[in-house]
């Protein structure tokens, strides 16, 4: 029988010590994340409307109900429109801002701080402020009236009418808040990428006659592709999970025109008390976010460890 020598004991301690430090966090994570997730998965196959009674197994009934639920498909469509509308802007606009504030000019730090300020503002505060701006007699409509445009104002948050027959006005208005609040965050990610590009590359390009916009088109964008892809995936995940803006500004209305899948999940769970059905919606949301998260991991591996956020 092999005896535990001091040398073997030291080796075991070295191998086990990191896991022992991780153990409290893993236990906490298991109790607060994994256990509730498993319970939600189980509840999606049950009927659990009365919390005083134990859940009743009903198999795939909730999924069949989901398949026939017109409101669910509407929220899925709205979430997709949200993603398509927000992600391209949050990929391109922050890169432009990052290039502008990356110049070695006096006062650039003030511009960086100004662009980043919305990120640190609570979404509750931001939502209330924007709701006031969007009001019938709010600042935005007053400004348009002063210019002689839209004398009756625009019902930014109360109209189900669609812009170009595609995106409801109410949904587009909420999307604008998401873009405004996210610009600074993604700008910082791009700044990290821009500052990792050696100055020698730009100097060599200048010798070859590349300058201005062509310099960024030929050098900056190709070298920033891993960051562009990463920002696209992160912003897509955030857009899929959007909730606070909708809850504060429109509560999914009017006529579900701004209702997203996360808000619908909340509505079913806490307004209608259909816990099991909400868990079913949550399972669909989990699969969507899982796919986007896997895509993010693939991008991280292809782009290198230095861009992991």
Short mmCIF file of N, CA and C in Angstrom, two decimals, residues 68-128:
data_model
loop_
_atom_site.label_atom_id
_atom_site.label_comp_id
_atom_site.label_asym_id
_atom_site.label_seq_id
_atom_site.Cartn_x
_atom_site.Cartn_y
_atom_site.Cartn_z
N UNK A 68 -49.02 27.89 -29.73
CA UNK A 68 -50.27 28.49 -30.22
C UNK A 68 -50.50 29.91 -29.69
N UNK A 69 -49.59 30.40 -28.88
CA UNK A 69 -49.75 31.70 -28.23
C UNK A 69 -49.33 32.83 -29.18
N UNK A 70 -50.29 33.57 -29.69
CA UNK A 70 -49.99 34.66 -30.64
C UNK A 70 -49.18 35.77 -29.98
N UNK A 71 -49.45 36.03 -28.70
CA UNK A 71 -48.71 37.09 -28.00
C UNK A 71 -47.24 36.71 -27.85
N UNK A 72 -46.97 35.43 -27.58
CA UNK A 72 -45.59 34.98 -27.48
C UNK A 72 -44.84 35.22 -28.78
N UNK A 73 -45.46 34.87 -29.90
CA UNK A 73 -44.80 35.07 -31.20
C UNK A 73 -44.62 36.55 -31.49
N UNK A 74 -45.56 37.36 -31.01
CA UNK A 74 -45.43 38.81 -31.17
C UNK A 74 -44.23 39.32 -30.37
N UNK A 75 -44.08 38.84 -29.14
CA UNK A 75 -42.95 39.27 -28.32
C UNK A 75 -41.62 38.78 -28.92
N UNK A 76 -41.65 37.59 -29.50
CA UNK A 76 -40.45 37.06 -30.15
C UNK A 76 -40.08 37.93 -31.36
N UNK A 77 -41.11 38.34 -32.10
CA UNK A 77 -40.88 39.24 -33.25
C UNK A 77 -40.32 40.58 -32.78
N UNK A 78 -40.91 41.12 -31.72
CA UNK A 78 -40.43 42.40 -31.19
C UNK A 78 -38.99 42.30 -30.70
N UNK A 79 -38.66 41.18 -30.05
CA UNK A 79 -37.30 40.97 -29.57
C UNK A 79 -36.33 40.89 -30.74
N UNK A 80 -36.75 40.22 -31.80
CA UNK A 80 -35.90 40.12 -33.00
C UNK A 80 -35.70 41.50 -33.63
N UNK A 81 -36.79 42.28 -33.73
CA UNK A 81 -36.68 43.64 -34.27
C UNK A 81 -35.77 44.49 -33.40
N UNK A 82 -35.89 44.30 -32.10
CA UNK A 82 -35.04 45.04 -31.15
C UNK A 82 -33.57 44.71 -31.42
N UNK A 83 -33.30 43.44 -31.57
CA UNK A 83 -31.93 42.99 -31.81
C UNK A 83 -31.39 43.55 -33.13
N UNK A 84 -32.20 43.43 -34.19
CA UNK A 84 -31.77 43.89 -35.51
C UNK A 84 -31.61 45.41 -35.55
N UNK A 85 -32.46 46.12 -34.81
CA UNK A 85 -32.38 47.57 -34.81
C UNK A 85 -31.26 48.14 -33.96
N UNK A 86 -30.97 47.48 -32.84
CA UNK A 86 -30.01 48.02 -31.88
C UNK A 86 -28.58 47.59 -32.19
N UNK A 87 -28.38 46.32 -32.51
CA UNK A 87 -27.02 45.78 -32.63
C UNK A 87 -26.18 46.49 -33.69
N UNK A 88 -26.66 46.70 -34.92
CA UNK A 88 -25.81 47.39 -35.91
C UNK A 88 -25.36 48.77 -35.44
N UNK A 89 -26.25 49.50 -34.77
CA UNK A 89 -25.88 50.84 -34.29
C UNK A 89 -24.83 50.73 -33.19
N UNK A 90 -25.00 49.77 -32.28
CA UNK A 90 -24.06 49.62 -31.17
C UNK A 90 -22.74 48.99 -31.60
N UNK A 91 -22.68 48.47 -32.81
CA UNK A 91 -21.41 47.97 -33.35
C UNK A 91 -20.65 49.09 -34.06
N UNK A 92 -21.36 49.93 -34.80
CA UNK A 92 -20.71 50.94 -35.64
C UNK A 92 -20.48 52.26 -34.90
N UNK A 93 -21.54 52.80 -34.27
CA UNK A 93 -21.43 54.13 -33.65
C UNK A 93 -20.35 54.21 -32.56
N UNK A 94 -20.26 53.24 -31.63
CA UNK A 94 -19.19 53.32 -30.62
C UNK A 94 -17.79 53.26 -31.22
N UNK A 95 -17.64 52.54 -32.34
CA UNK A 95 -16.32 52.50 -32.99
C UNK A 95 -15.94 53.87 -33.52
N UNK A 96 -16.90 54.56 -34.12
CA UNK A 96 -16.65 55.92 -34.62
C UNK A 96 -16.27 56.84 -33.45
N UNK A 97 -17.03 56.74 -32.36
CA UNK A 97 -16.72 57.56 -31.18
C UNK A 97 -15.34 57.23 -30.62
N UNK A 98 -15.01 55.94 -30.57
CA UNK A 98 -13.71 55.52 -30.04
C UNK A 98 -12.57 56.07 -30.88
N UNK A 99 -12.73 56.05 -32.20
CA UNK A 99 -11.70 56.60 -33.08
C UNK A 99 -11.54 58.10 -32.85
N UNK A 100 -12.65 58.79 -32.65
CA UNK A 100 -12.61 60.24 -32.44
C UNK A 100 -11.93 60.60 -31.11
N UNK A 101 -12.29 59.89 -30.04
CA UNK A 101 -11.73 60.25 -28.72
C UNK A 101 -10.37 59.62 -28.48
N UNK A 102 -9.90 58.81 -29.43
CA UNK A 102 -8.57 58.21 -29.29
C UNK A 102 -7.47 59.14 -29.79
N UNK A 103 -7.87 60.31 -30.30
CA UNK A 103 -6.89 61.28 -30.77
C UNK A 103 -6.14 61.89 -29.59
N UNK A 104 -4.88 62.17 -29.80
CA UNK A 104 -4.05 62.78 -28.75
C UNK A 104 -4.21 64.30 -28.79
N UNK A 105 -5.38 64.74 -28.38
CA UNK A 105 -5.69 66.17 -28.36
C UNK A 105 -6.12 66.57 -26.95
N UNK A 106 -5.94 67.83 -26.64
CA UNK A 106 -6.34 68.32 -25.32
C UNK A 106 -7.86 68.26 -25.17
N UNK A 107 -8.30 67.78 -24.02
CA UNK A 107 -9.74 67.73 -23.74
C UNK A 107 -10.41 66.43 -24.12
N UNK A 108 -9.66 65.47 -24.69
CA UNK A 108 -10.28 64.21 -25.09
C UNK A 108 -10.82 63.42 -23.90
N UNK A 109 -10.16 63.54 -22.76
CA UNK A 109 -10.64 62.82 -21.57
C UNK A 109 -12.02 63.30 -21.14
N UNK A 110 -12.30 64.58 -21.36
CA UNK A 110 -13.62 65.11 -21.03
C UNK A 110 -14.69 64.50 -21.94
N UNK A 111 -14.35 64.35 -23.21
CA UNK A 111 -15.31 63.74 -24.14
C UNK A 111 -15.53 62.27 -23.79
N UNK A 112 -14.47 61.58 -23.42
CA UNK A 112 -14.61 60.17 -23.02
C UNK A 112 -15.55 60.05 -21.82
N UNK A 113 -15.35 60.93 -20.84
CA UNK A 113 -16.20 60.91 -19.65
C UNK A 113 -17.64 61.23 -19.99
N UNK A 114 -17.84 62.19 -20.89
CA UNK A 114 -19.20 62.58 -21.27
C UNK A 114 -19.92 61.44 -21.97
N UNK A 115 -19.22 60.75 -22.87
CA UNK A 115 -19.85 59.65 -23.59
C UNK A 115 -20.12 58.45 -22.68
N UNK A 116 -19.29 58.31 -21.64
CA UNK A 116 -19.45 57.16 -20.74
C UNK A 116 -20.47 57.41 -19.64
N UNK A 117 -20.81 58.66 -19.39
CA UNK A 117 -21.72 59.01 -18.29
C UNK A 117 -23.04 58.24 -18.32
N UNK A 118 -23.72 58.09 -19.48
CA UNK A 118 -24.99 57.35 -19.48
C UNK A 118 -24.87 55.92 -18.97
N UNK A 119 -23.68 55.33 -19.10
CA UNK A 119 -23.49 53.94 -18.67
C UNK A 119 -23.68 53.80 -17.17
N UNK A 120 -23.23 54.79 -16.41
CA UNK A 120 -23.27 54.70 -14.95
C UNK A 120 -24.59 55.21 -14.37
N UNK A 121 -25.45 55.76 -15.22
CA UNK A 121 -26.75 56.22 -14.75
C UNK A 121 -27.69 55.02 -14.62
N UNK A 122 -28.41 54.95 -13.53
CA UNK A 122 -29.37 53.87 -13.32
C UNK A 122 -30.40 53.86 -14.45
N UNK A 123 -30.75 52.67 -14.92
CA UNK A 123 -31.74 52.56 -15.98
C UNK A 123 -33.10 53.09 -15.53
N UNK A 124 -33.40 52.97 -14.25
CA UNK A 124 -34.66 53.52 -13.74
C UNK A 124 -34.68 55.03 -13.92
N UNK A 125 -33.60 55.68 -13.53
CA UNK A 125 -33.50 57.13 -13.68
C UNK A 125 -33.53 57.52 -15.15
N UNK A 126 -32.76 56.79 -15.96
CA UNK A 126 -32.71 57.09 -17.39
C UNK A 126 -34.08 56.90 -18.04
N UNK A 127 -34.76 55.81 -17.67
CA UNK A 127 -36.08 55.54 -18.25
C UNK A 127 -37.09 56.61 -17.91
N UNK A 128 -37.08 57.06 -16.66
CA UNK A 128 -38.02 58.12 -16.25
C UNK A 128 -37.71 59.42 -16.99
#
